[in-house]
PDB file of C-alpha atoms in Angstrom:
ATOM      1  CA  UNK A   1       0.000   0.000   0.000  1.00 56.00           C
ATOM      2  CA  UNK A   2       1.336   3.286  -1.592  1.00 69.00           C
ATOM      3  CA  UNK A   3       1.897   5.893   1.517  1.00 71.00           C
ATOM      4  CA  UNK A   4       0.770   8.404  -1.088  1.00 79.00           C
ATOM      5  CA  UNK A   5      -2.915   7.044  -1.111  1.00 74.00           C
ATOM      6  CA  UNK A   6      -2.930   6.622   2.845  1.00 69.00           C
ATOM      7  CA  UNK A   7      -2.226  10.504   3.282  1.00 74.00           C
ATOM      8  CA  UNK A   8      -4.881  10.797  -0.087  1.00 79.00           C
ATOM      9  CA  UNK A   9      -7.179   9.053   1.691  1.00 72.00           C
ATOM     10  CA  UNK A  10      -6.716  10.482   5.296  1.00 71.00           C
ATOM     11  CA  UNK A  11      -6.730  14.097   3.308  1.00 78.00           C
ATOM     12  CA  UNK A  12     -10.259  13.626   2.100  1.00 77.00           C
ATOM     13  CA  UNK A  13     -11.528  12.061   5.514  1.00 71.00           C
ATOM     14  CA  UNK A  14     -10.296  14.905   6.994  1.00 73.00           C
ATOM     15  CA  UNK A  15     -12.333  17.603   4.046  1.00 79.00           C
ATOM     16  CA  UNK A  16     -15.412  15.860   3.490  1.00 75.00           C
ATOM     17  CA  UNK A  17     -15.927  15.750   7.525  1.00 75.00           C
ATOM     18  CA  UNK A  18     -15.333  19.409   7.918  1.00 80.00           C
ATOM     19  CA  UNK A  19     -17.602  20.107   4.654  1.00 81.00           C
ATOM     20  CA  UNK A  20     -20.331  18.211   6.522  1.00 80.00           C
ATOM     21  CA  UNK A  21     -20.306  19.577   9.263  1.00 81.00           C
ATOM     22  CA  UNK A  22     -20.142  23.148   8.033  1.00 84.00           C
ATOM     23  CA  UNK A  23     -23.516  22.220   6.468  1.00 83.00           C
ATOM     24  CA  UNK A  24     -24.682  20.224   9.636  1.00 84.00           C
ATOM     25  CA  UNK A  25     -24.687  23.679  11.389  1.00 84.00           C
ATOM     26  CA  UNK A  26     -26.049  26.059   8.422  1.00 83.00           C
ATOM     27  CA  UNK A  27     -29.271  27.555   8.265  1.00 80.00           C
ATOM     28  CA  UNK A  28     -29.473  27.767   4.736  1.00 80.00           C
ATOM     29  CA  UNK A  29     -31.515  24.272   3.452  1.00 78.00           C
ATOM     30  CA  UNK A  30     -34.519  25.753   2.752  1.00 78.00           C
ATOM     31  CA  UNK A  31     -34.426  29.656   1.500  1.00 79.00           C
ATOM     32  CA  UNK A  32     -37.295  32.542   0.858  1.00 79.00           C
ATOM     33  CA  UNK A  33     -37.282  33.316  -2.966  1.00 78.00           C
ATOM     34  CA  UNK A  34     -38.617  37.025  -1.857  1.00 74.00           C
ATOM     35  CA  UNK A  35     -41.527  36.118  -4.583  1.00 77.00           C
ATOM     36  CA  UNK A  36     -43.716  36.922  -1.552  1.00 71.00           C
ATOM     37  CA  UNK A  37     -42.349  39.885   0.111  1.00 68.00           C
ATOM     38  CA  UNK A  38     -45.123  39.974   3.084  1.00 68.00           C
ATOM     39  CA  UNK A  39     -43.970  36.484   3.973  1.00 72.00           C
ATOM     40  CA  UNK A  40     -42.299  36.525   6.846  1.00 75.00           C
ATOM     41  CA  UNK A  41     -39.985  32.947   6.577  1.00 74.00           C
ATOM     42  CA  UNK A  42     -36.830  33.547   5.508  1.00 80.00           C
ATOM     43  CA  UNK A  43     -34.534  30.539   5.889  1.00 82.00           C
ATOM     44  CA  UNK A  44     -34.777  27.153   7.080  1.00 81.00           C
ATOM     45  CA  UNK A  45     -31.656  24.903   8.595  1.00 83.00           C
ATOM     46  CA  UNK A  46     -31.458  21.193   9.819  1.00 84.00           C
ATOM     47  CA  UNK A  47     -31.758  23.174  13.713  1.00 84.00           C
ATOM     48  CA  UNK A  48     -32.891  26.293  13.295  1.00 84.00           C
ATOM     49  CA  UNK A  49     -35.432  28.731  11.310  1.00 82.00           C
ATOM     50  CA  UNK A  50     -35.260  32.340  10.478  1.00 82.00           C
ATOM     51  CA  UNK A  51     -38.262  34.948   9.769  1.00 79.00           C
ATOM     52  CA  UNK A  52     -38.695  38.383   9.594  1.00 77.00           C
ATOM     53  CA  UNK A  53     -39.204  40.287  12.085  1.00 69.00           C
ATOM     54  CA  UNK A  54     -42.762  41.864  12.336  1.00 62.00           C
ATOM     55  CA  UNK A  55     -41.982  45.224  14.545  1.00 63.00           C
ATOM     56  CA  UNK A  56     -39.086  46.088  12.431  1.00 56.00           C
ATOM     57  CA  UNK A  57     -40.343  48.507   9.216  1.00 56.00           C
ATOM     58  CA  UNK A  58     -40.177  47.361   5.682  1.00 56.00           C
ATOM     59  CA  UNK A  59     -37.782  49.185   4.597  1.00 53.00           C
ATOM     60  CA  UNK A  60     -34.971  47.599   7.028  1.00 57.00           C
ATOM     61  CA  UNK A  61     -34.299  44.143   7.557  1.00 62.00           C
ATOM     62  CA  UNK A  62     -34.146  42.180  10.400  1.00 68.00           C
ATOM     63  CA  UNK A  63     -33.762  38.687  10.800  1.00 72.00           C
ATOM     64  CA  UNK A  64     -34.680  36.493  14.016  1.00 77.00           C
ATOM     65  CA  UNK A  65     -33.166  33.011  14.264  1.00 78.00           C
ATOM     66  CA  UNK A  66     -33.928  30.220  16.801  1.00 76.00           C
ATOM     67  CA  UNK A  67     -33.579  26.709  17.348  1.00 78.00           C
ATOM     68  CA  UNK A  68     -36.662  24.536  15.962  1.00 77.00           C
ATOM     69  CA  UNK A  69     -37.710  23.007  18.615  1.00 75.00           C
ATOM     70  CA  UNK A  70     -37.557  25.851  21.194  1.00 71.00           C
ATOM     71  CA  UNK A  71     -39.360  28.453  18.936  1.00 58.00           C
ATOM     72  CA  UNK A  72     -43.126  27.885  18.356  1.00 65.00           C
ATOM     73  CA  UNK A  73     -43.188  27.633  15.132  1.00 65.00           C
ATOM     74  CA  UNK A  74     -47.226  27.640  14.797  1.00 63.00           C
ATOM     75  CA  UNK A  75     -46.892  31.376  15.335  1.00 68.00           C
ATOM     76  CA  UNK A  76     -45.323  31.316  11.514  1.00 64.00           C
ATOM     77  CA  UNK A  77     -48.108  28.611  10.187  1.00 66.00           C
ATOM     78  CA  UNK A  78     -45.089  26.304   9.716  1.00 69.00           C
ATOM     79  CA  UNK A  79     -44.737  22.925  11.221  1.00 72.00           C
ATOM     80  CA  UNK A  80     -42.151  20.521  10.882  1.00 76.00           C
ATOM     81  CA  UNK A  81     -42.976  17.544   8.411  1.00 78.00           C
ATOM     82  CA  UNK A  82     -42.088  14.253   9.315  1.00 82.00           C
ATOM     83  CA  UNK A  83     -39.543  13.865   6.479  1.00 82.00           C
ATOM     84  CA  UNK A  84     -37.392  16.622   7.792  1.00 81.00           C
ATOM     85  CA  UNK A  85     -37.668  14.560  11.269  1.00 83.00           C
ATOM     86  CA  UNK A  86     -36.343  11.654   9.293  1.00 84.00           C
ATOM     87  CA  UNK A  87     -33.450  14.141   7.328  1.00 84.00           C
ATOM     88  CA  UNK A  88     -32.464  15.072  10.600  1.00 86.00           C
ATOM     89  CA  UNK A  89     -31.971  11.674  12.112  1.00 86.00           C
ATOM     90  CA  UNK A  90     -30.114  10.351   9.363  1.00 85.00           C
ATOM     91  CA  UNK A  91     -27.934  13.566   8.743  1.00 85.00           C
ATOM     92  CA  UNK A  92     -26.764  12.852  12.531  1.00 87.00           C
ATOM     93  CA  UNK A  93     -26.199   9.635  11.804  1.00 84.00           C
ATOM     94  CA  UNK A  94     -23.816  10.172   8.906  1.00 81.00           C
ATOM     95  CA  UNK A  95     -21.950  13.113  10.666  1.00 83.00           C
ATOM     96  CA  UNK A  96     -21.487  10.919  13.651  1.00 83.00           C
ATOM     97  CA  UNK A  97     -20.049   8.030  11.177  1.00 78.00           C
ATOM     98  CA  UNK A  98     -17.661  10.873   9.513  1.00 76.00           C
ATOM     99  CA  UNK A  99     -16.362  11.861  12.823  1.00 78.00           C
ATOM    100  CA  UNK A 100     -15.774   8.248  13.153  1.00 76.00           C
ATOM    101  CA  UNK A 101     -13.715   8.529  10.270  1.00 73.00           C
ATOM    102  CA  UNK A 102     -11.847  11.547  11.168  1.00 69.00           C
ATOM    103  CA  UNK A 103     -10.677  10.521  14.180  1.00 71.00           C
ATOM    104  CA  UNK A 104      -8.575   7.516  12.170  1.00 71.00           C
ATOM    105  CA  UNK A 105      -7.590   9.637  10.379  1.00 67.00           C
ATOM    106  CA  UNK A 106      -6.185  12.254  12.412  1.00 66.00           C
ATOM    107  CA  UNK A 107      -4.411   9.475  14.476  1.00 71.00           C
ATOM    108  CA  UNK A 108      -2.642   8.277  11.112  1.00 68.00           C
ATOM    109  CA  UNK A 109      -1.661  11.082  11.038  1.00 60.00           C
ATOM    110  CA  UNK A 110      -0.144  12.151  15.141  1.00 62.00           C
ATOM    111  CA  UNK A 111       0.934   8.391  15.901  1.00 69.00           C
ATOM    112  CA  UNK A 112       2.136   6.928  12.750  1.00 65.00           C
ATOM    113  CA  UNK A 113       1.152   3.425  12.726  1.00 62.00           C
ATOM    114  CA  UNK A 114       3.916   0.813  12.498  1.00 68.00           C
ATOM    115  CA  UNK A 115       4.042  -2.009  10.072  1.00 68.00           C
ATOM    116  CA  UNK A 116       2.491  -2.362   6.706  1.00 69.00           C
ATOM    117  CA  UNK A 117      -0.719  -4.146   8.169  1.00 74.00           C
ATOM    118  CA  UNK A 118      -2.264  -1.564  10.635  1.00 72.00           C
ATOM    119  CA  UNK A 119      -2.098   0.761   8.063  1.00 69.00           C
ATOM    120  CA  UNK A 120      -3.959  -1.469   5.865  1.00 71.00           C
ATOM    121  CA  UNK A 121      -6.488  -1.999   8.873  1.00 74.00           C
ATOM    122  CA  UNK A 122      -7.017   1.960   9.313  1.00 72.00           C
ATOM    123  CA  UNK A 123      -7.404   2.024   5.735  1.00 72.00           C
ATOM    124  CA  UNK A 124     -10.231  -0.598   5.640  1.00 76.00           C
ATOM    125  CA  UNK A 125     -11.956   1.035   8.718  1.00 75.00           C
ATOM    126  CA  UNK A 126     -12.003   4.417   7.070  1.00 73.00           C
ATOM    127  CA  UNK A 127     -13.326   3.306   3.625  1.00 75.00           C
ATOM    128  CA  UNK A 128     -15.782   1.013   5.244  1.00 78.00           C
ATOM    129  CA  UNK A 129     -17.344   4.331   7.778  1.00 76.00           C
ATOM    130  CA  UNK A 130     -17.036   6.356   4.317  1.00 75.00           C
ATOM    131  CA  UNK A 131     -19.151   3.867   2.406  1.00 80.00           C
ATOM    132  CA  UNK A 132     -21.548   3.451   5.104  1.00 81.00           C
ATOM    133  CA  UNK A 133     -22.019   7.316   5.976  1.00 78.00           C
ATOM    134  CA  UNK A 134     -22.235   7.666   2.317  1.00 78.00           C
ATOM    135  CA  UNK A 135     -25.199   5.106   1.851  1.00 83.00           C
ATOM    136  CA  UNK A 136     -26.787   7.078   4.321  1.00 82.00           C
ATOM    137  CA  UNK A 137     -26.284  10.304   3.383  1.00 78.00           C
ATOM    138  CA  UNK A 138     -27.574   9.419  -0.582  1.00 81.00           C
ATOM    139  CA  UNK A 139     -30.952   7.868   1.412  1.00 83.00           C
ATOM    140  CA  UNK A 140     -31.018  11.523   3.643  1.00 77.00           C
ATOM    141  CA  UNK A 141     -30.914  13.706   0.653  1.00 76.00           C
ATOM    142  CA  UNK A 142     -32.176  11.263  -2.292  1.00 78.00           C
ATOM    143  CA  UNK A 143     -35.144   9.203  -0.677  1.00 74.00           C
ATOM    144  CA  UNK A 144     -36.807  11.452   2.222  1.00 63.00           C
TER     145      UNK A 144
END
């Protein structure tokens, strides 16, 4: 096994889990088109959502942002659909699983692994938490 591909490999780990969890955190999956400027939902994140905020005057803008669960959200005529319930479990469960395969990774990396075969272990225990937290991330975005 090419040292090369190990540091390749360990590289991408390392992106791809700071990429997802950039977007774990963002409140920008589901975004006003301003088609409807009285409407007062802005933005919508895996955790939080973001409207307008009524006392402030047209002509400024002010956005309020709060966690999902803590803000009633019937105020806004929104509720939260069961898919995004679903999205939200399996999202978790693929960042967890990319942590998983950071944390390899980043000890490849600080305590260099003797002998050809652990390397070939942390290699196989990477790619298989990558396949698996990819599965589940294609059902999160593809099938809910």
């Amino acid at each position: 096994m090419s040292e090369h591909v190990l540091h390749v490999a360990s590289f991408f780990a390392i992106v791809s889990s700071l990429v997802l969890l950039s977007v774990f955190f963002a409140p920008w999956w589901l975004v006003n088109d301003d088609h409807h400027p009285n409407e007062t939902f802005q933005r919508l994140g895996l955790w939080t959502a973001c409207f307008k905020d009524a006392n402030v005057s047209h002509t400024e803008s002010s956005t309020q942002c709060s966690w999902i669960y803590f803000d009633d959200l019937s105020k806004h005529n929104i509720t939260i659909p069961a898919f995004f319930t679903v999205t939200q479990a399996l999202f978790t469960l693929c960042v967890v699983f990319l942590i998983l395969i950071s944390l390899p990774a980043l000890t490849r990396y600080f305590y260099v692994l003797e002998g050809e075969r652990s390397k070939i272990n942390l290699l196989f225990i990477i790619s298989g938490c990558l396949i698996f937290s990819g599965t589940i991330y294609f059902i999160t975005i593809y099938c809910c």
